[in-house]
């Protein structure tokens, strides 16, 4: 890209344009996500805000409604978007998304298979990780879920040509081969273990997000019994936000106490039974 064009794009990035999303925040920290359309208007108890008051203005401005109330208008981050977007399923929260991207090593250029699409929150994070060089295939068993899920993803990645959504049951098999990563947000991922072993590249990473301990126990058993997966690890991300003001610094009173567990495993060349005894890791029973 010529230097001049890059500079122009960088400058435009911070200016609201038609089709951009804007996050509007009122004095009580109530948030609304809108998509800017010339001639459109945002209506709320705070009054009316014409979209044209934002289009062409720099992000981060304080706009004034017809009732004279101030609204802060910023461009939503991926995390803002996920918290505000329409949901028809349980979604993966930003605190887990960040860890999924790094523990699953979702690198720019990776070929990733995901299931299920659901509301598309995790799909958007995966597209973020793989960038334009990589690709994401998402299996979703419920056809009625697909339109809403894709619509959410398209709001944040309007030109996502590297996303393919397939209506299908990931428990029945995976058509793709040479996948770098498999990321599952389905209730019974142990059915996918044998398919994942065929579909991943050697050294590929299998990642599963599950809400209960019974599920992670069953998944761990399936991965161990298959034998081709090693480095099986499970973590839980606990996030505690803090209230910081002039006169008080303390944890917030409320927090999301539990979402789910992230289990990762690496596809290796030998089954556990083929690994010479002296190199076998000993299983802890404590
Ligand atoms: C918890 S939601 C996924 C939410 C999604 N990760 C997000 O962040 O928006 C689980 C989704 O998996 C789908 N699903 C369940 N079992 C499946 C299967 N065997 N194959 C494909 N999709 C499946 C469900 O229909 C549902 O849409």
mmCIF file of C-alpha atoms and ligand atoms in Angstrom:
data_model
loop_
_atom_site.group_PDB
_atom_site.id
_atom_site.type_symbol
_atom_site.label_atom_id
_atom_site.label_comp_id
_atom_site.label_asym_id
_atom_site.label_seq_id
_atom_site.Cartn_x
_atom_site.Cartn_y
_atom_site.Cartn_z
ATOM 1 C CA UNK A 1 0.000 0.000 0.000
ATOM 2 C CA UNK A 2 1.487 3.365 -0.937
ATOM 3 C CA UNK A 3 2.554 5.378 2.109
ATOM 4 C CA UNK A 4 0.124 8.193 1.309
ATOM 5 C CA UNK A 5 -2.840 5.802 1.182
ATOM 6 C CA UNK A 6 -1.893 4.170 4.503
ATOM 7 C CA UNK A 7 -1.771 7.575 6.159
ATOM 8 C CA UNK A 8 -5.220 8.398 4.777
ATOM 9 C CA UNK A 9 -6.634 5.075 6.023
ATOM 10 C CA UNK A 10 -5.107 5.614 9.452
ATOM 11 C CA UNK A 11 -6.703 9.048 9.625
ATOM 12 C CA UNK A 12 -10.093 7.741 8.463
ATOM 13 C CA UNK A 13 -10.029 4.948 11.015
ATOM 14 C CA UNK A 14 -10.753 7.388 13.805
ATOM 15 C CA UNK A 15 -13.551 9.225 11.947
ATOM 16 C CA UNK A 16 -17.164 7.948 12.072
ATOM 17 C CA UNK A 17 -18.348 6.953 8.613
ATOM 18 C CA UNK A 18 -21.676 5.723 7.267
ATOM 19 C CA UNK A 19 -21.956 1.970 7.989
ATOM 20 C CA UNK A 20 -19.668 2.156 11.054
ATOM 21 C CA UNK A 21 -20.902 1.001 14.429
ATOM 22 C CA UNK A 22 -20.992 3.560 17.228
ATOM 23 C CA UNK A 23 -21.281 2.770 20.942
ATOM 24 C CA UNK A 24 -23.302 5.454 22.744
ATOM 25 C CA UNK A 25 -22.813 5.761 26.506
ATOM 26 C CA UNK A 26 -25.004 7.961 28.710
ATOM 27 C CA UNK A 27 -24.256 9.536 32.109
ATOM 28 C CA UNK A 28 -25.413 6.383 33.921
ATOM 29 C CA UNK A 29 -23.132 4.200 31.785
ATOM 30 C CA UNK A 30 -26.097 2.792 29.827
ATOM 31 C CA UNK A 31 -24.818 1.567 26.462
ATOM 32 C CA UNK A 32 -26.390 1.346 23.019
ATOM 33 C CA UNK A 33 -24.792 0.012 19.884
ATOM 34 C CA UNK A 34 -25.958 1.607 16.623
ATOM 35 C CA UNK A 35 -24.954 1.335 12.969
ATOM 36 C CA UNK A 36 -24.633 4.777 11.383
ATOM 37 C CA UNK A 37 -26.864 5.571 8.423
ATOM 38 C CA UNK A 38 -27.145 8.954 6.777
ATOM 39 C CA UNK A 39 -30.574 10.407 7.665
ATOM 40 C CA UNK A 40 -31.010 7.898 10.547
ATOM 41 C CA UNK A 41 -31.627 8.812 14.178
ATOM 42 C CA UNK A 42 -31.073 7.213 17.596
ATOM 43 C CA UNK A 43 -34.131 7.564 19.870
ATOM 44 C CA UNK A 44 -33.966 7.068 23.632
ATOM 45 C CA UNK A 45 -35.274 8.535 26.915
ATOM 46 C CA UNK A 46 -32.370 11.005 26.559
ATOM 47 C CA UNK A 47 -33.867 12.408 23.335
ATOM 48 C CA UNK A 48 -33.010 12.066 19.659
ATOM 49 C CA UNK A 49 -29.527 11.994 18.188
ATOM 50 C CA UNK A 50 -29.302 12.262 14.380
ATOM 51 C CA UNK A 51 -26.674 9.882 12.970
ATOM 52 C CA UNK A 52 -25.470 12.768 10.776
ATOM 53 C CA UNK A 53 -24.229 14.489 13.968
ATOM 54 C CA UNK A 54 -21.660 11.675 14.239
ATOM 55 C CA UNK A 55 -20.841 10.895 10.599
ATOM 56 C CA UNK A 56 -17.641 12.712 9.659
ATOM 57 C CA UNK A 57 -16.733 13.425 13.304
ATOM 58 C CA UNK A 58 -13.826 11.898 15.225
ATOM 59 C CA UNK A 59 -14.598 8.948 17.512
ATOM 60 C CA UNK A 60 -14.642 9.758 21.219
ATOM 61 C CA UNK A 61 -16.841 12.825 20.881
ATOM 62 C CA UNK A 62 -19.566 14.013 23.240
ATOM 63 C CA UNK A 63 -22.728 14.374 21.161
ATOM 64 C CA UNK A 64 -25.802 16.319 22.337
ATOM 65 C CA UNK A 65 -29.352 14.924 22.026
ATOM 66 C CA UNK A 66 -32.531 16.915 21.274
ATOM 67 C CA UNK A 67 -33.102 17.043 25.104
ATOM 68 C CA UNK A 68 -29.665 18.570 25.586
ATOM 69 C CA UNK A 69 -28.200 15.418 27.145
ATOM 70 C CA UNK A 70 -24.634 14.393 26.407
ATOM 71 C CA UNK A 71 -23.792 10.968 25.009
ATOM 72 C CA UNK A 72 -20.245 9.735 24.603
ATOM 73 C CA UNK A 73 -19.814 8.180 21.132
ATOM 74 C CA UNK A 74 -16.925 5.761 20.577
ATOM 75 C CA UNK A 75 -16.139 3.008 18.087
ATOM 76 C CA UNK A 76 -16.872 -0.340 19.778
ATOM 77 C CA UNK A 77 -14.007 -2.729 20.401
ATOM 78 C CA UNK A 78 -14.560 -6.431 19.699
ATOM 79 C CA UNK A 79 -15.174 -6.862 23.409
ATOM 80 C CA UNK A 80 -17.746 -3.994 23.517
ATOM 81 C CA UNK A 81 -19.484 -5.507 20.517
ATOM 82 C CA UNK A 82 -19.781 -8.984 22.030
ATOM 83 C CA UNK A 83 -21.273 -7.611 25.238
ATOM 84 C CA UNK A 84 -23.868 -5.517 23.381
ATOM 85 C CA UNK A 85 -24.730 -7.653 20.339
ATOM 86 C CA UNK A 86 -28.016 -9.586 19.995
ATOM 87 C CA UNK A 87 -27.690 -13.128 21.396
ATOM 88 C CA UNK A 88 -29.824 -16.172 20.896
ATOM 89 C CA UNK A 89 -27.402 -18.552 22.579
ATOM 90 C CA UNK A 90 -24.998 -18.389 25.480
ATOM 91 C CA UNK A 91 -21.908 -16.614 24.119
ATOM 92 C CA UNK A 92 -18.222 -16.810 24.934
ATOM 93 C CA UNK A 93 -17.333 -13.733 26.995
ATOM 94 C CA UNK A 94 -14.368 -11.453 26.235
ATOM 95 C CA UNK A 95 -12.434 -12.685 29.300
ATOM 96 C CA UNK A 96 -12.459 -16.213 27.864
ATOM 97 C CA UNK A 97 -11.981 -15.094 24.256
ATOM 98 C CA UNK A 98 -8.616 -13.535 24.992
ATOM 99 C CA UNK A 99 -7.407 -16.748 26.634
ATOM 100 C CA UNK A 100 -8.868 -18.925 23.859
ATOM 101 C CA UNK A 101 -6.953 -16.924 21.238
ATOM 102 C CA UNK A 102 -3.639 -17.399 23.051
ATOM 103 C CA UNK A 103 -4.062 -20.893 24.554
ATOM 104 C CA UNK A 104 -5.418 -22.103 21.211
ATOM 105 C CA UNK A 105 -2.590 -20.196 19.510
ATOM 106 C CA UNK A 106 -4.927 -18.732 16.867
ATOM 107 C CA UNK A 107 -2.191 -17.159 14.771
ATOM 108 C CA UNK A 108 -2.486 -14.908 11.684
ATOM 109 C CA UNK A 109 -2.830 -17.232 8.692
ATOM 110 C CA UNK A 110 -4.174 -20.247 10.663
ATOM 111 C CA UNK A 111 -6.827 -22.616 9.248
ATOM 112 C CA UNK A 112 -9.355 -23.009 12.063
ATOM 113 C CA UNK A 113 -12.455 -25.157 12.423
ATOM 114 C CA UNK A 114 -15.042 -24.070 14.961
ATOM 115 C CA UNK A 115 -18.315 -25.551 16.264
ATOM 116 C CA UNK A 116 -20.952 -24.307 16.927
ATOM 117 C CA UNK A 117 -21.477 -20.910 15.426
ATOM 118 C CA UNK A 118 -24.202 -19.933 17.948
ATOM 119 C CA UNK A 119 -24.424 -16.138 18.119
ATOM 120 C CA UNK A 120 -21.054 -15.756 16.400
ATOM 121 C CA UNK A 121 -19.136 -14.118 19.268
ATOM 122 C CA UNK A 122 -16.298 -16.646 19.300
ATOM 123 C CA UNK A 123 -16.330 -16.779 15.487
ATOM 124 C CA UNK A 124 -15.614 -13.040 15.394
ATOM 125 C CA UNK A 125 -12.705 -13.499 17.809
ATOM 126 C CA UNK A 126 -11.297 -16.344 15.693
ATOM 127 C CA UNK A 127 -11.512 -14.209 12.515
ATOM 128 C CA UNK A 128 -9.704 -11.507 14.446
ATOM 129 C CA UNK A 129 -6.928 -13.971 15.298
ATOM 130 C CA UNK A 130 -6.482 -15.570 11.858
ATOM 131 C CA UNK A 131 -6.559 -12.220 10.038
ATOM 132 C CA UNK A 132 -7.118 -11.961 6.294
ATOM 133 C CA UNK A 133 -4.495 -14.626 5.509
ATOM 134 C CA UNK A 134 -6.219 -17.353 7.547
ATOM 135 C CA UNK A 135 -9.675 -18.934 7.421
ATOM 136 C CA UNK A 136 -12.449 -20.115 9.736
ATOM 137 C CA UNK A 137 -14.973 -22.888 9.011
ATOM 138 C CA UNK A 138 -17.849 -22.982 11.468
ATOM 139 C CA UNK A 139 -20.174 -25.994 11.884
ATOM 140 C CA UNK A 140 -23.642 -25.294 13.291
ATOM 141 C CA UNK A 141 -26.191 -28.059 13.776
ATOM 142 C CA UNK A 142 -29.247 -25.788 14.124
ATOM 143 C CA UNK A 143 -30.078 -24.122 10.762
ATOM 144 C CA UNK A 144 -32.230 -21.465 12.497
ATOM 145 C CA UNK A 145 -29.115 -20.284 14.333
ATOM 146 C CA UNK A 146 -27.083 -19.565 11.218
ATOM 147 C CA UNK A 147 -28.628 -16.322 9.939
ATOM 148 C CA UNK A 148 -28.398 -14.484 13.271
ATOM 149 C CA UNK A 149 -24.874 -15.764 13.939
ATOM 150 C CA UNK A 150 -23.584 -14.658 10.535
ATOM 151 C CA UNK A 151 -25.382 -11.297 10.849
ATOM 152 C CA UNK A 152 -23.500 -10.620 14.104
ATOM 153 C CA UNK A 153 -20.142 -11.569 12.602
ATOM 154 C CA UNK A 154 -20.813 -9.437 9.512
ATOM 155 C CA UNK A 155 -21.454 -6.371 11.648
ATOM 156 C CA UNK A 156 -17.872 -6.476 12.855
ATOM 157 C CA UNK A 157 -16.286 -8.085 9.760
ATOM 158 C CA UNK A 158 -18.486 -6.943 6.834
ATOM 159 C CA UNK A 159 -16.119 -8.413 4.228
ATOM 160 C CA UNK A 160 -15.287 -11.698 5.959
ATOM 161 C CA UNK A 161 -14.761 -13.818 2.834
ATOM 162 C CA UNK A 162 -12.568 -16.197 4.825
ATOM 163 C CA UNK A 163 -15.518 -17.447 6.914
ATOM 164 C CA UNK A 164 -17.464 -20.515 5.761
ATOM 165 C CA UNK A 165 -20.490 -21.652 7.759
ATOM 166 C CA UNK A 166 -21.684 -25.252 7.342
ATOM 167 C CA UNK A 167 -24.982 -26.567 8.662
ATOM 168 C CA UNK A 168 -23.929 -29.871 10.128
ATOM 169 C CA UNK A 169 -23.282 -31.989 13.206
ATOM 170 C CA UNK A 170 -19.604 -31.896 14.154
ATOM 171 C CA UNK A 171 -20.116 -35.112 16.180
ATOM 172 C CA UNK A 172 -20.687 -36.979 12.892
ATOM 173 C CA UNK A 173 -17.326 -36.044 11.373
ATOM 174 C CA UNK A 174 -15.122 -33.277 9.985
ATOM 175 C CA UNK A 175 -14.724 -32.962 6.205
ATOM 176 C CA UNK A 176 -11.732 -30.599 6.322
ATOM 177 C CA UNK A 177 -8.117 -31.766 6.503
ATOM 178 C CA UNK A 178 -4.824 -30.061 7.460
ATOM 179 C CA UNK A 179 -6.479 -27.813 10.029
ATOM 180 C CA UNK A 180 -4.141 -25.933 12.328
ATOM 181 C CA UNK A 181 -6.662 -25.545 15.145
ATOM 182 C CA UNK A 182 -10.053 -26.920 16.221
ATOM 183 C CA UNK A 183 -12.079 -24.804 18.651
ATOM 184 C CA UNK A 184 -15.267 -26.278 20.116
ATOM 185 C CA UNK A 185 -18.108 -24.660 22.026
ATOM 186 C CA UNK A 186 -20.479 -27.646 21.930
ATOM 187 C CA UNK A 187 -21.777 -29.672 24.886
ATOM 188 C CA UNK A 188 -20.265 -33.104 24.057
ATOM 189 C CA UNK A 189 -16.852 -32.467 22.471
ATOM 190 C CA UNK A 190 -15.597 -35.988 23.296
ATOM 191 C CA UNK A 191 -17.484 -37.220 20.182
ATOM 192 C CA UNK A 192 -15.174 -34.988 18.098
ATOM 193 C CA UNK A 193 -11.861 -36.370 19.417
ATOM 194 C CA UNK A 194 -11.393 -39.131 16.754
ATOM 195 C CA UNK A 195 -12.389 -36.762 13.930
ATOM 196 C CA UNK A 196 -10.057 -34.072 15.254
ATOM 197 C CA UNK A 197 -7.143 -36.528 15.205
ATOM 198 C CA UNK A 198 -7.745 -37.073 11.466
ATOM 199 C CA UNK A 199 -8.398 -33.441 10.584
ATOM 200 C CA UNK A 200 -5.607 -31.627 12.452
ATOM 201 C CA UNK A 201 -2.049 -31.220 11.177
ATOM 202 C CA UNK A 202 0.601 -32.951 13.348
ATOM 203 C CA UNK A 203 1.127 -30.711 16.354
ATOM 204 C CA UNK A 204 -2.290 -29.099 15.778
ATOM 205 C CA UNK A 205 -4.240 -27.811 18.773
ATOM 206 C CA UNK A 206 -7.643 -29.031 19.961
ATOM 207 C CA UNK A 207 -9.459 -26.576 22.240
ATOM 208 C CA UNK A 208 -12.794 -26.958 23.960
ATOM 209 C CA UNK A 209 -14.807 -24.521 26.070
ATOM 210 C CA UNK A 210 -17.123 -26.253 28.571
ATOM 211 C CA UNK A 211 -19.200 -24.998 31.493
ATOM 212 C CA UNK A 212 -19.128 -27.973 33.907
ATOM 213 C CA UNK A 213 -16.560 -30.198 35.598
ATOM 214 C CA UNK A 214 -18.404 -33.366 34.555
ATOM 215 C CA UNK A 215 -17.902 -32.378 30.929
ATOM 216 C CA UNK A 216 -14.191 -31.603 31.303
ATOM 217 C CA UNK A 217 -13.721 -34.915 33.097
ATOM 218 C CA UNK A 218 -15.369 -36.825 30.250
ATOM 219 C CA UNK A 219 -13.381 -34.901 27.629
ATOM 220 C CA UNK A 220 -10.085 -35.544 29.438
ATOM 221 C CA UNK A 221 -10.912 -39.275 29.529
ATOM 222 C CA UNK A 222 -11.663 -39.328 25.782
ATOM 223 C CA UNK A 223 -8.437 -37.475 24.941
ATOM 224 C CA UNK A 224 -6.361 -39.829 27.132
ATOM 225 C CA UNK A 225 -8.041 -42.961 25.764
ATOM 226 C CA UNK A 226 -7.474 -41.839 22.165
ATOM 227 C CA UNK A 227 -3.793 -41.576 23.038
ATOM 228 C CA UNK A 228 -2.754 -39.305 20.168
ATOM 229 C CA UNK A 229 -3.399 -36.125 22.165
ATOM 230 C CA UNK A 230 -0.827 -34.937 24.698
ATOM 231 C CA UNK A 231 -0.251 -31.822 26.806
ATOM 232 C CA UNK A 232 -3.896 -31.966 27.933
ATOM 233 C CA UNK A 233 -4.508 -28.930 30.132
ATOM 234 C CA UNK A 234 -7.580 -27.254 31.597
ATOM 235 C CA UNK A 235 -7.779 -23.719 32.940
ATOM 236 C CA UNK A 236 -10.478 -21.413 34.227
ATOM 237 C CA UNK A 237 -10.210 -17.658 33.788
ATOM 238 C CA UNK A 238 -11.420 -15.616 36.755
ATOM 239 C CA UNK A 239 -11.705 -11.893 36.159
ATOM 240 C CA UNK A 240 -12.406 -9.416 38.975
ATOM 241 C CA UNK A 241 -12.962 -5.794 38.023
ATOM 242 C CA UNK A 242 -12.139 -2.985 40.445
ATOM 243 C CA UNK A 243 -13.834 0.247 41.406
ATOM 244 C CA UNK A 244 -11.186 2.983 41.450
ATOM 245 C CA UNK A 245 -12.196 6.513 42.465
ATOM 246 C CA UNK A 246 -10.691 9.356 44.454
ATOM 247 C CA UNK A 247 -12.030 8.079 47.792
ATOM 248 C CA UNK A 248 -12.366 4.351 47.345
ATOM 249 C CA UNK A 249 -10.319 1.637 45.705
ATOM 250 C CA UNK A 250 -11.812 -1.846 46.030
ATOM 251 C CA UNK A 251 -13.040 -4.800 43.981
ATOM 252 C CA UNK A 252 -16.439 -4.260 42.370
ATOM 253 C CA UNK A 253 -19.330 -5.686 44.403
ATOM 254 C CA UNK A 254 -20.501 -7.903 41.570
ATOM 255 C CA UNK A 255 -18.623 -10.230 39.277
ATOM 256 C CA UNK A 256 -19.315 -13.011 36.814
ATOM 257 C CA UNK A 257 -18.277 -15.896 39.038
ATOM 258 C CA UNK A 258 -18.270 -18.646 36.429
ATOM 259 C CA UNK A 259 -18.465 -19.044 32.673
ATOM 260 C CA UNK A 260 -16.511 -22.127 31.645
ATOM 261 C CA UNK A 261 -13.297 -24.119 31.466
ATOM 262 C CA UNK A 262 -10.842 -24.077 28.578
ATOM 263 C CA UNK A 263 -9.243 -27.431 27.759
ATOM 264 C CA UNK A 264 -6.410 -27.669 25.239
ATOM 265 C CA UNK A 265 -4.525 -30.650 23.818
ATOM 266 C CA UNK A 266 -1.851 -31.152 21.157
ATOM 267 C CA UNK A 267 -2.080 -33.811 18.442
ATOM 268 C CA UNK A 268 1.183 -35.777 18.522
ATOM 269 C CA UNK A 269 2.709 -38.437 16.293
ATOM 270 C CA UNK A 270 2.610 -41.449 18.637
ATOM 271 C CA UNK A 271 -0.249 -42.899 20.674
ATOM 272 C CA UNK A 272 0.465 -43.035 24.415
ATOM 273 C CA UNK A 273 0.717 -46.848 24.135
ATOM 274 C CA UNK A 274 3.516 -46.481 21.536
ATOM 275 C CA UNK A 275 5.613 -44.052 23.592
ATOM 276 C CA UNK A 276 8.579 -45.795 25.288
ATOM 277 C CA UNK A 277 7.868 -46.284 29.023
ATOM 278 C CA UNK A 278 10.639 -44.050 30.367
ATOM 279 C CA UNK A 279 9.180 -41.010 28.530
ATOM 280 C CA UNK A 280 5.570 -41.582 29.633
ATOM 281 C CA UNK A 281 4.334 -38.796 31.944
ATOM 282 C CA UNK A 282 3.022 -40.254 35.233
ATOM 283 C CA UNK A 283 -0.605 -39.455 35.982
ATOM 284 C CA UNK A 284 -1.245 -37.789 39.344
ATOM 285 C CA UNK A 285 -3.880 -39.491 41.505
ATOM 286 C CA UNK A 286 -3.910 -37.024 44.378
HETATM 287 C C1 LIG B 1 -23.115 -22.146 23.359
HETATM 288 S S1 LIG B 1 -23.552 -22.017 21.690
HETATM 289 C C2 LIG B 1 -22.093 -21.370 20.910
HETATM 290 C C3 LIG B 1 -21.924 -19.906 21.159
HETATM 291 C C4 LIG B 1 -20.821 -19.302 20.352
HETATM 292 N N1 LIG B 1 -19.535 -19.904 20.630
HETATM 293 C C5 LIG B 1 -20.745 -17.804 20.610
HETATM 294 O O1 LIG B 1 -19.780 -17.347 21.250
HETATM 295 O O2 LIG B 1 -21.666 -17.091 20.186
HETATM 296 C C6 LIG B 1 -23.474 -23.689 21.146
HETATM 297 C C7 LIG B 1 -23.867 -23.826 19.698
HETATM 298 O O3 LIG B 1 -23.421 -25.097 19.254
HETATM 299 C C8 LIG B 1 -24.403 -25.657 18.428
HETATM 300 N N2 LIG B 1 -24.183 -27.108 18.456
HETATM 301 C C9 LIG B 1 -24.504 -27.975 19.461
HETATM 302 N N3 LIG B 1 -24.123 -29.220 19.144
HETATM 303 C C10 LIG B 1 -23.554 -29.147 17.912
HETATM 304 C C11 LIG B 1 -22.988 -30.113 17.025
HETATM 305 N N4 LIG B 1 -22.956 -31.396 17.369
HETATM 306 N N5 LIG B 1 -22.477 -29.697 15.833
HETATM 307 C C12 LIG B 1 -22.532 -28.390 15.497
HETATM 308 N N6 LIG B 1 -23.080 -27.430 16.277
HETATM 309 C C13 LIG B 1 -23.576 -27.801 17.471
HETATM 310 C C14 LIG B 1 -25.715 -25.204 19.054
HETATM 311 O O4 LIG B 1 -26.776 -25.266 18.132
HETATM 312 C C15 LIG B 1 -25.372 -23.779 19.485
HETATM 313 O O5 LIG B 1 -25.696 -22.864 18.481
#
